[in-house]
Amino acid sequence: MNRQLKDRILRWVLASSAIAGCSLLALILIAVIWRGHSAINIDFLFGAPGNFGEGGIFYQALGTLLLMLGAGVLSFPIALGSALFQTEILRPGKTAELFQLLMYSLNAVPTILFGLIGFMVFGVWLDIGVSWTTGVFILAVMISPTVQTVMRQSIEAIPEHYQETARALGLSPWQRVRAVVLPQSAYGLVTGVLLGLARAAGETAAIMFTATVFSGILFPETWTEPVLTLQTHILTLAQEAVDPNTVANAWGAGLVLIGIVFFLISLSLVIRSRLSLEADS
Amino acid sequence: MNSTLPAIEVVSLGVSYGEERVLDSINLTLATGSITTFSGPSGSGKSTLLRTLCRMNDRMPGFSLSGSIKVFGQDIYGDDTDLCDLRRRVGLLFQKPCVFPKSIYQNVIFGLIYHRPKERALFPELAEQALLQAGLWEEVKDRLDAPAVALSQGQQQRLALARTLALEPDVLLLDEPTASLDPESANVIEEWALSLKSCCTLVWVTHDPAQAERIGDYQVMLSAGSLA
Ligand SMILES: Nc1ncnc2c1ncn2[C@@H]1O[C@H](COP(=O)(O)OP(=O)(O)OP(=O)(O)O)[C@@H](O)[C@H]1O
Ligand SMILES: [Mg+2]
């Protein structure tokens, strides 16, 4: 086989895998829109749930947002702190590599295990039972490695001469973090959290038996009450619904979930342009 | 500062990166208020020596040092050295100018914000002084809020200079400050350096023997890590 032919085959392989990936995404989107759009109306979006799978999904969406926001807010300092620990204190070296390995392994832990451990700690040991705060904790721990990795990469991408210049001007490590690291990596920090949130938005297993219920509550009023979420809603309907309307509602809820994720991504783009404008001024 | 003390006193200094000996048995005394030029072939250790004078090499992998360096009588490699204060007093300007992606004004006050946080009201005045000293004021006084990265290379070099000058250092280490400048801007900086002697001790790295002759009270030649 000559070189040119090899080259061409390789190109085709790469192109077709890229196309496969993209079309899979398109396929999912089309399927969700196709089957879910008929369910979408004002009552569905802003109504309270009715009997099994009927009525609106407003409180489910609110619950999903609550868990996501809680997890985002909680994981931000954890992830940023450990990213800074790795880049500013450990610095490149054996210990930092070990630390990174730990993060990657945490990222690879099946989410159901996070759920189990969360259930052991909060549900059994602290005896809180099924509650939304447990869900927030579990999701925060679950997405922290993802958020940390993106944050660390964007901090490491800051040109070394910015740090050197700040150091030569006599800024302490903490002052350099404020003056150089945070402003220069702001976009990466936001992206990290949003990627983490996107992961949290789709997570079902870890919160299924620790934080969410299918019915019996609208919105938690205390720290220890459970919460409705779109994920649990979809899962339950997908498993048990037979009525075509109810099935359509499950797809509609899926469409709303995807909508939330896309909204987050657009938000990150807006924030990004704001930040780069500020950095220039 | 006590003017009878030499600004910097280097005694049998040796610097290595791992196995590689970069500087060897350097003895130097820089009189307060003088200009000393460092010259020597590329790789002879000029930048390394400069960076060692304000402890900018500490973090480098494999860095080790022997001998001692005193700044106004104080051993800077001693345990009780306040690195932030040392680097404010001994300012270093890099070979390649580096400005932050902020406005011109924000760049000038970059260090001030952290060294004199309670005197913000003075910043506009201090910034003007620093820019005047660096010979950049006339060119930028109408656009202090413009992004600094839009300045020319030479202007960026002088902005970096102003940023360091704003901290009122006692010693200023300049690593080829005019290498990227046109002759005219280079002249501005040279004249500025001569005018500054009263308040500041200067070290100036240059490849140009004529420049060393013009501005240096003392000329130091480095070759392969030793004084020649
Ligand atoms: N971080 C480092 N690690 C290992 N070796 C280094 C490091 N920095 C400098 N060196 C070595 O030290 C020697 C002196 O370098 P230095 O940059 O001080 O030279 P210089 O005189 O400033 O040269 P130039 O005129 O090109 O700027 C060189 O041989 C260089 O390879
Ligand atoms: Mg050099």
Coordinates of C-alpha atoms and ligand atoms in Angstrom, one line a residue:
Chain A
M1 CA 0.0 0.0 0.0
N2 CA 1.5 3.3 -0.9
R3 CA 1.7 6.4 1.3
Q4 CA -1.0 8.4 -0.5
L5 CA -3.5 5.6 -0.2
K6 CA -2.8 5.1 3.5
D7 CA -3.2 8.8 4.0
R8 CA -6.5 8.9 2.2
I9 CA -7.9 5.9 4.1
L10 CA -6.8 7.5 7.4
R11 CA -8.6 10.7 6.4
W12 CA -11.8 8.8 5.7
V13 CA -11.7 6.9 9.0
L14 CA -11.2 10.2 10.9
A15 CA -13.9 12.0 9.0
S16 CA -16.4 9.3 9.3
S17 CA -15.9 9.0 13.1
A18 CA -16.4 12.8 13.4
I19 CA -19.5 12.6 11.2
A20 CA -20.8 9.6 13.3
G21 CA -20.3 11.6 16.5
C22 CA -22.1 14.7 15.1
S23 CA -24.9 12.8 13.6
L24 CA -25.5 10.9 16.8
L25 CA -26.0 14.2 18.6
A26 CA -28.2 15.5 15.8
L27 CA -30.2 12.2 15.9
I28 CA -30.8 12.5 19.6
L29 CA -31.8 16.2 19.3
I30 CA -34.2 15.4 16.4
A31 CA -35.7 12.4 18.2
V32 CA -36.3 14.5 21.4
I33 CA -37.8 17.4 19.5
W34 CA -39.9 15.1 17.3
R35 CA -41.4 13.2 20.1
G36 CA -41.5 15.9 22.7
H37 CA -42.6 19.0 21.0
S38 CA -46.3 18.0 21.0
A39 CA -46.2 18.0 24.9
I40 CA -44.8 21.5 25.2
N41 CA -47.3 24.2 26.0
I42 CA -47.7 26.9 28.7
D43 CA -49.6 24.6 31.1
F44 CA -46.9 21.9 30.7
L45 CA -44.0 24.2 31.3
F46 CA -45.5 26.2 34.2
G47 CA -48.1 23.9 35.7
A48 CA -48.0 21.8 38.8
P49 CA -47.9 18.0 38.3
G50 CA -51.2 16.1 38.1
N51 CA -51.8 12.4 38.3
F52 CA -49.1 10.0 37.1
G53 CA -47.2 11.8 34.4
E54 CA -49.9 14.3 33.7
G55 CA -50.0 18.0 34.3
G56 CA -46.9 20.3 34.2
I57 CA -43.3 19.8 34.9
F58 CA -42.6 23.2 36.4
Y59 CA -41.6 21.9 39.8
Q60 CA -39.5 19.1 38.3
A61 CA -37.5 21.7 36.3
L62 CA -37.2 23.9 39.4
G63 CA -35.9 20.9 41.4
T64 CA -33.3 20.1 38.7
L65 CA -32.2 23.7 38.7
L66 CA -32.0 23.7 42.5
L67 CA -29.7 20.7 42.6
M68 CA -27.6 22.0 39.8
L69 CA -27.1 25.4 41.2
G70 CA -26.4 24.1 44.7
A71 CA -23.9 21.7 43.3
G72 CA -22.3 24.4 41.2
V73 CA -22.0 26.8 44.1
L74 CA -20.6 24.2 46.4
S75 CA -18.1 22.7 43.9
F76 CA -16.8 26.1 42.7
P77 CA -14.6 26.8 45.8
I78 CA -13.7 23.1 46.2
A79 CA -12.5 22.8 42.6
L80 CA -10.9 26.2 42.5
G81 CA -9.1 25.6 45.8
S82 CA -7.7 22.2 44.7
A83 CA -6.8 23.6 41.2
L84 CA -4.8 26.4 42.9
F85 CA -3.3 24.0 45.4
Q86 CA -2.1 21.9 42.4
T87 CA -0.8 24.8 40.3
E88 CA 0.5 27.2 42.9
I89 CA 1.6 25.1 45.8
L90 CA 2.5 21.6 44.4
R91 CA 3.8 23.0 41.1
P92 CA 4.8 20.6 38.4
G93 CA 6.3 17.5 39.9
K94 CA 5.7 14.0 41.1
T95 CA 3.2 15.0 43.8
A96 CA 1.1 17.0 41.4
E97 CA 1.0 14.1 38.9
L98 CA -0.2 11.9 41.7
F99 CA -2.8 14.4 42.6
Q100 CA -4.0 14.6 39.0
L101 CA -4.2 10.8 38.8
L102 CA -6.5 11.0 41.9
M103 CA -8.7 13.6 40.1
Y104 CA -8.9 11.4 37.0
S105 CA -9.8 8.4 39.1
L106 CA -12.5 10.3 41.0
N107 CA -13.9 11.3 37.6
A108 CA -14.1 7.7 36.5
V109 CA -15.9 6.5 39.6
P110 CA -19.3 5.2 38.6
T111 CA -21.8 7.8 39.8
I112 CA -24.0 5.1 41.4
L113 CA -21.1 4.7 43.9
F114 CA -21.3 8.4 44.8
G115 CA -25.0 7.8 45.4
L116 CA -24.4 4.8 47.6
I117 CA -21.7 6.6 49.7
G118 CA -24.0 9.6 50.0
F119 CA -26.8 7.4 51.0
M120 CA -24.6 5.7 53.7
V121 CA -23.4 9.0 55.1
F122 CA -26.4 11.2 54.9
G123 CA -29.3 8.8 54.7
V124 CA -28.2 6.2 57.2
W125 CA -25.4 7.6 59.3
L126 CA -26.7 11.1 59.7
D127 CA -30.3 9.9 59.4
I128 CA -31.5 12.7 57.2
G129 CA -33.3 10.4 54.8
V130 CA -33.9 11.4 51.2
S131 CA -33.2 15.1 51.0
W132 CA -32.3 17.6 48.4
T133 CA -29.2 18.8 50.4
T134 CA -27.9 15.3 50.2
G135 CA -28.3 15.5 46.4
V136 CA -26.5 18.8 46.3
F137 CA -23.6 17.3 48.3
I138 CA -23.4 14.2 46.2
L139 CA -23.5 16.1 42.9
A140 CA -21.0 18.7 44.1
V141 CA -18.5 15.9 45.0
M142 CA -19.3 14.1 41.7
I143 CA -18.7 17.1 39.4
S144 CA -15.7 18.6 41.3
P145 CA -13.0 16.5 39.5
T146 CA -14.4 17.6 36.1
V147 CA -14.6 21.2 37.2
Q148 CA -11.1 21.0 38.8
T149 CA -9.6 19.6 35.7
V150 CA -11.0 22.3 33.4
M151 CA -10.0 25.0 35.9
R152 CA -6.5 23.6 36.3
Q153 CA -6.0 23.4 32.5
S154 CA -7.0 27.0 32.0
I155 CA -4.8 28.2 34.9
E156 CA -1.8 26.3 33.4
A157 CA -2.5 27.9 30.1
I158 CA -1.7 31.4 31.5
P159 CA 1.5 32.5 29.9
E160 CA 4.4 32.1 32.3
H161 CA 5.7 35.7 31.7
Y162 CA 2.5 37.2 33.4
Q163 CA 3.3 35.3 36.6
E164 CA 7.0 36.2 36.3
T165 CA 6.2 39.8 35.8
A166 CA 3.9 39.9 38.8
R167 CA 6.5 38.1 40.9
A168 CA 9.2 40.6 39.8
L169 CA 6.9 43.4 41.0
G170 CA 6.9 41.9 44.4
L171 CA 3.4 40.4 44.5
S172 CA 2.9 37.6 47.0
P173 CA 1.5 34.2 45.8
W174 CA -2.0 35.1 47.0
Q175 CA -1.8 38.6 45.3
R176 CA -0.7 36.9 42.1
V177 CA -3.7 34.7 42.2
R178 CA -6.0 37.7 42.5
A179 CA -4.1 39.9 40.0
V180 CA -3.1 37.3 37.4
V181 CA -4.5 33.9 37.8
L182 CA -8.2 34.6 38.4
P183 CA -8.6 37.3 35.7
Q184 CA -6.6 35.5 33.1
S185 CA -8.4 32.2 33.6
A186 CA -11.9 33.6 34.3
Y187 CA -13.3 32.1 31.2
G188 CA -11.9 28.7 31.9
L189 CA -13.2 28.8 35.5
V190 CA -16.7 29.6 34.2
T191 CA -16.5 26.9 31.5
G192 CA -15.4 24.4 34.1
V193 CA -18.4 25.0 36.3
L194 CA -20.8 25.0 33.4
L195 CA -19.4 21.7 32.1
G196 CA -19.8 20.3 35.6
L197 CA -23.4 21.6 35.7
A198 CA -24.1 20.0 32.4
R199 CA -22.9 16.7 33.9
A200 CA -25.0 17.3 37.0
A201 CA -28.1 18.1 34.8
G202 CA -28.0 14.6 33.3
E203 CA -27.2 12.7 36.4
T204 CA -29.9 10.4 37.6
A205 CA -28.3 7.4 39.3
A206 CA -26.5 9.2 42.2
I207 CA -29.6 11.2 43.3
M208 CA -32.3 8.6 42.5
F209 CA -32.5 7.1 46.0
T210 CA -30.9 9.9 48.0
A211 CA -32.4 13.1 47.0
T212 CA -35.4 12.8 44.6
V213 CA -38.8 11.4 44.6
F214 CA -41.4 11.1 41.8
S215 CA -44.3 12.6 43.6
G216 CA -45.6 13.6 47.0
I217 CA -43.9 17.1 47.2
L218 CA -43.8 20.2 45.0
F219 CA -40.7 22.0 46.3
P220 CA -38.7 21.4 49.4
E221 CA -39.3 23.9 52.2
T222 CA -36.8 22.5 54.7
W223 CA -33.2 21.3 54.4
T224 CA -34.2 17.7 54.8
E225 CA -37.1 17.3 52.3
P226 CA -36.7 15.6 48.9
V227 CA -37.1 17.3 45.6
L228 CA -38.7 16.5 42.3
T229 CA -36.4 16.5 39.3
L230 CA -36.8 16.1 35.5
Q231 CA -34.3 13.2 35.5
T232 CA -36.3 11.1 38.0
H233 CA -39.5 12.2 36.2
I234 CA -38.3 11.0 32.8
L235 CA -36.8 7.8 34.2
T236 CA -40.0 6.8 36.0
L237 CA -42.3 7.7 33.1
A238 CA -40.0 5.9 30.6
Q239 CA -40.1 2.7 32.8
E240 CA -43.8 2.7 33.7
A241 CA -45.9 4.9 31.3
V242 CA -48.1 3.2 28.8
D243 CA -50.5 6.0 27.8
P244 CA -49.2 7.8 24.7
N245 CA -49.8 11.2 26.2
T246 CA -47.8 10.4 29.3
V247 CA -45.0 9.0 27.0
A248 CA -45.1 12.3 25.1
N249 CA -44.8 14.1 28.4
A250 CA -41.6 12.2 29.2
W251 CA -40.1 13.3 25.9
G252 CA -41.3 16.8 26.5
A253 CA -39.5 16.8 29.9
G254 CA -36.4 15.6 28.1
L255 CA -36.7 18.4 25.7
V256 CA -36.9 20.9 28.6
L257 CA -33.8 19.2 30.2
I258 CA -31.8 19.6 27.0
G259 CA -33.1 23.2 26.8
I260 CA -31.7 23.9 30.2
V261 CA -28.3 22.6 29.2
F262 CA -28.2 24.7 26.0
F263 CA -29.3 27.7 28.0
L264 CA -26.3 27.2 30.3
I265 CA -24.0 26.9 27.4
S266 CA -25.3 30.1 25.8
L267 CA -25.0 31.8 29.2
S268 CA -21.3 30.7 29.3
L269 CA -20.8 32.4 25.9
V270 CA -22.3 35.6 27.1
I271 CA -20.3 35.6 30.3
R272 CA -17.2 34.9 28.3
S273 CA -17.6 37.9 26.1
R274 CA -18.3 40.1 29.1
L275 CA -15.2 38.9 30.8
S276 CA -13.0 39.4 27.8
L277 CA -14.4 42.9 27.4
E278 CA -13.5 43.7 31.0
A279 CA -10.1 42.2 30.7
D280 CA -9.4 44.6 27.8
S281 CA -10.6 47.7 29.6
Chain B
M1 CA 18.8 54.2 52.8
N2 CA 22.2 54.4 54.3
S3 CA 24.3 55.8 51.4
T4 CA 27.6 54.7 52.9
L5 CA 26.6 51.1 52.3
P6 CA 27.1 49.6 48.9
A7 CA 23.7 49.0 47.3
I8 CA 24.6 45.4 46.4
E9 CA 27.5 43.3 47.5
V10 CA 28.1 39.9 45.9
V11 CA 30.6 37.6 47.5
S12 CA 32.0 34.5 45.8
L13 CA 28.6 33.7 44.2
G14 CA 28.1 30.5 42.4
V15 CA 24.9 29.4 40.7
S16 CA 24.1 26.0 39.2
Y17 CA 21.1 24.5 37.5
G18 CA 21.4 20.8 38.4
E19 CA 24.8 19.8 37.3
E20 CA 25.4 22.8 35.1
R21 CA 27.5 25.6 36.6
V22 CA 26.1 28.8 35.2
L23 CA 27.8 31.4 37.4
D24 CA 31.1 30.9 39.3
S25 CA 33.0 32.9 41.9
I26 CA 31.4 36.2 41.2
N27 CA 32.6 39.1 43.4
L28 CA 30.9 42.5 42.8
T29 CA 30.2 45.7 44.6
L30 CA 27.6 48.1 43.2
A31 CA 28.0 51.6 44.8
T32 CA 24.8 53.3 45.6
G33 CA 23.7 55.7 42.9
S34 CA 25.9 54.2 40.2
I35 CA 25.2 52.7 36.9
T36 CA 26.9 49.3 36.2
T37 CA 26.7 47.7 32.9
F38 CA 26.9 43.9 32.3
S39 CA 28.1 42.7 29.0
G40 CA 29.3 39.4 27.6
P41 CA 28.5 36.9 25.0
S42 CA 25.1 35.2 24.8
G43 CA 24.8 32.5 27.4
S44 CA 27.4 33.9 29.7
G45 CA 25.0 34.3 32.5
K46 CA 24.0 38.0 32.5
S47 CA 20.3 37.3 32.9
T48 CA 20.9 34.7 35.5
L49 CA 23.1 37.0 37.6
L50 CA 20.4 39.7 37.3
R51 CA 17.6 37.4 38.3
T52 CA 19.7 36.1 41.2
L53 CA 20.0 39.6 42.6
C54 CA 16.2 39.7 43.3
R55 CA 15.7 36.0 44.0
M56 CA 13.7 35.4 40.8
N57 CA 15.5 32.0 40.2
D58 CA 14.3 30.3 43.4
R59 CA 11.6 28.4 41.7
M60 CA 13.7 27.2 38.8
P61 CA 14.1 23.4 38.8
G62 CA 17.6 22.4 40.0
F63 CA 18.6 25.9 41.1
S64 CA 21.3 26.0 43.7
L65 CA 23.4 28.8 45.0
S66 CA 26.6 29.4 47.0
G67 CA 28.2 32.5 48.4
S68 CA 26.2 35.5 49.5
I69 CA 24.4 38.6 48.2
K70 CA 23.8 41.6 50.3
V71 CA 21.4 44.4 49.5
F72 CA 22.1 47.4 51.6
G73 CA 23.9 45.2 54.1
Q74 CA 21.1 42.6 54.4
D75 CA 21.8 39.0 53.2
I76 CA 18.9 38.4 50.8
Y77 CA 19.3 34.7 50.8
G78 CA 18.9 34.6 54.5
D79 CA 15.8 33.0 56.1
D80 CA 14.1 36.2 57.2
T81 CA 14.0 37.9 53.8
D82 CA 10.6 39.3 52.8
L83 CA 10.6 38.4 49.1
C84 CA 7.8 40.8 48.2
D85 CA 9.6 43.7 49.8
L86 CA 12.9 42.7 48.3
R87 CA 11.4 42.6 44.8
R88 CA 9.8 46.0 45.3
R89 CA 13.2 47.5 46.3
V90 CA 15.1 45.6 43.7
G91 CA 13.1 46.0 40.5
L92 CA 13.7 43.7 37.5
L93 CA 12.8 44.5 33.9
F94 CA 12.8 41.6 31.6
Q95 CA 14.5 41.2 28.2
K96 CA 11.1 40.9 26.6
P97 CA 8.6 43.5 27.7
C98 CA 5.4 42.1 29.2
V99 CA 2.3 44.1 29.6
F100 CA -1.0 42.8 31.0
P101 CA -4.1 42.8 28.9
K102 CA -5.5 45.8 30.8
S103 CA -5.5 49.5 30.2
I104 CA -2.3 51.6 30.2
Y105 CA -3.2 53.1 33.5
Q106 CA -4.1 49.8 35.1
N107 CA -0.7 48.5 34.0
V108 CA 1.2 51.4 35.6
I109 CA -0.6 50.9 38.9
F110 CA -0.4 47.1 38.8
G111 CA 2.2 46.8 41.6
L112 CA 1.0 49.9 43.5
I113 CA -2.4 48.3 44.2
Y114 CA -0.7 45.7 46.2
H115 CA 2.2 47.6 47.8
R116 CA 0.3 50.8 48.8
P117 CA -3.3 49.6 48.9
K118 CA -4.4 52.4 51.3
E119 CA -3.2 55.3 49.1
R120 CA -5.4 54.8 46.1
A121 CA -6.1 58.6 46.0
L122 CA -2.4 59.1 45.1
F123 CA -2.3 56.7 42.2
P124 CA -3.1 59.0 39.3
E125 CA -0.3 61.3 40.4
L126 CA 2.1 58.5 41.0
A127 CA 1.2 57.0 37.6
E128 CA 1.9 60.3 35.9
Q129 CA 5.2 60.6 37.6
A130 CA 6.2 57.1 36.6
L131 CA 5.2 57.6 33.0
L132 CA 7.0 60.9 32.9
Q133 CA 10.2 59.2 34.2
A134 CA 9.9 56.5 31.7
G135 CA 9.5 59.0 28.9
L136 CA 6.1 57.7 27.9
W137 CA 3.7 60.4 29.4
E138 CA 3.5 62.6 26.3
E139 CA 2.5 59.7 24.1
V140 CA -0.2 58.2 26.3
K141 CA -1.5 61.0 28.5
D142 CA -4.7 61.3 26.4
R143 CA -5.4 57.6 26.2
L144 CA -4.6 56.1 29.6
D145 CA -7.7 53.9 29.4
A146 CA -6.7 52.4 26.0
P147 CA -5.6 48.8 26.0
A148 CA -1.9 48.5 26.7
V149 CA -1.3 45.7 24.2
A150 CA -2.0 48.1 21.4
L151 CA 1.2 50.0 22.2
S152 CA 4.3 49.5 20.1
Q153 CA 7.0 47.2 21.3
G154 CA 9.1 50.2 22.4
Q155 CA 6.2 51.8 24.2
Q156 CA 5.4 48.6 25.9
Q157 CA 9.0 48.4 27.2
R158 CA 8.7 51.9 28.6
L159 CA 5.3 51.1 30.1
A160 CA 6.9 48.1 31.9
L161 CA 9.6 50.5 33.0
A162 CA 7.0 52.9 34.4
R163 CA 5.2 50.1 36.2
T164 CA 8.4 49.2 38.0
L165 CA 9.4 52.8 38.7
A166 CA 6.0 53.5 40.2
L167 CA 7.1 51.2 43.1
E168 CA 10.1 53.6 43.8
P169 CA 12.8 50.9 43.8
D170 CA 16.2 51.4 45.3
V171 CA 17.9 49.2 42.7
L172 CA 16.8 48.7 39.1
L173 CA 17.9 45.8 37.1
L174 CA 17.4 46.2 33.4
D175 CA 17.9 43.3 31.0
E176 CA 18.7 44.8 27.6
P177 CA 16.2 47.5 28.0
T178 CA 16.9 49.1 24.6
A179 CA 17.3 45.9 22.6
S180 CA 13.9 46.2 21.0
L181 CA 13.8 50.0 20.7
D182 CA 14.7 52.4 17.9
P183 CA 17.7 54.6 18.5
E184 CA 15.6 57.6 19.4
S185 CA 13.6 55.8 22.2
A186 CA 16.8 54.1 23.3
N187 CA 18.3 57.6 23.7
V188 CA 15.3 58.7 25.8
I189 CA 15.9 55.7 28.1
E190 CA 19.6 56.3 28.3
E191 CA 19.1 59.9 29.3
W192 CA 16.5 58.9 31.8
A193 CA 18.9 56.4 33.3
L194 CA 21.6 59.1 33.7
S195 CA 19.1 61.4 35.3
L196 CA 18.0 58.8 37.8
K197 CA 21.3 58.1 39.3
S198 CA 20.6 60.3 42.3
C199 CA 17.8 58.1 43.7
C200 CA 18.4 54.7 42.2
T201 CA 21.2 52.2 41.7
L202 CA 21.1 50.8 38.2
V203 CA 22.3 47.6 36.6
W204 CA 22.1 47.6 32.8
V205 CA 22.7 44.6 30.6
T206 CA 23.8 45.5 27.1
H207 CA 25.4 43.9 24.1
D208 CA 26.5 47.3 22.8
P209 CA 30.0 48.3 23.9
A210 CA 29.4 51.9 22.9
Q211 CA 26.3 52.0 25.1
A212 CA 28.2 50.5 28.0
E213 CA 30.9 53.2 27.5
R214 CA 28.3 56.0 27.4
I215 CA 26.3 55.2 30.5
G216 CA 28.3 52.9 32.7
D217 CA 30.2 54.2 35.7
Y218 CA 31.4 50.6 36.0
Q219 CA 31.6 48.0 33.3
V220 CA 31.4 44.4 34.1
M221 CA 32.3 41.7 31.6
L222 CA 31.0 38.2 32.0
S223 CA 32.3 35.3 30.1
A224 CA 31.1 31.7 30.6
G225 CA 29.8 32.5 34.0
S226 CA 32.8 34.3 35.5
L227 CA 34.0 37.9 35.6
A228 CA 36.4 38.6 32.8
Ligands
LIG1 N1 16.3 27.7 34.1 C1 17.4 27.3 33.6 N2 17.7 26.0 33.7 C2 18.9 25.5 33.2 N3 19.8 26.2 32.6 C3 19.6 27.6 32.5 C4 18.4 28.1 33.0 N4 18.4 29.5 32.7 C5 19.6 29.7 32.1 N5 20.3 28.6 32.0 C6 21.6 28.4 31.4 O1 22.5 29.4 32.0 C7 23.4 30.0 31.0 C8 23.3 31.5 31.1 O2 22.0 31.9 30.6 P1 21.6 33.4 30.7 O3 20.2 33.5 30.2 O4 21.9 34.0 32.0 O5 22.6 34.1 29.6 P2 22.7 35.6 29.1 O6 24.0 36.0 29.3 O7 21.6 36.4 29.6 O8 22.4 35.4 27.5 P3 21.7 36.4 26.5 O9 22.6 37.4 26.1 O10 21.4 35.5 25.3 O11 20.4 36.9 27.1 C9 23.0 29.4 29.7 O12 23.9 28.4 29.3 C10 21.6 28.8 29.9 O13 21.5 27.6 29.1
MG2 MG 19.8 37.4 28.9

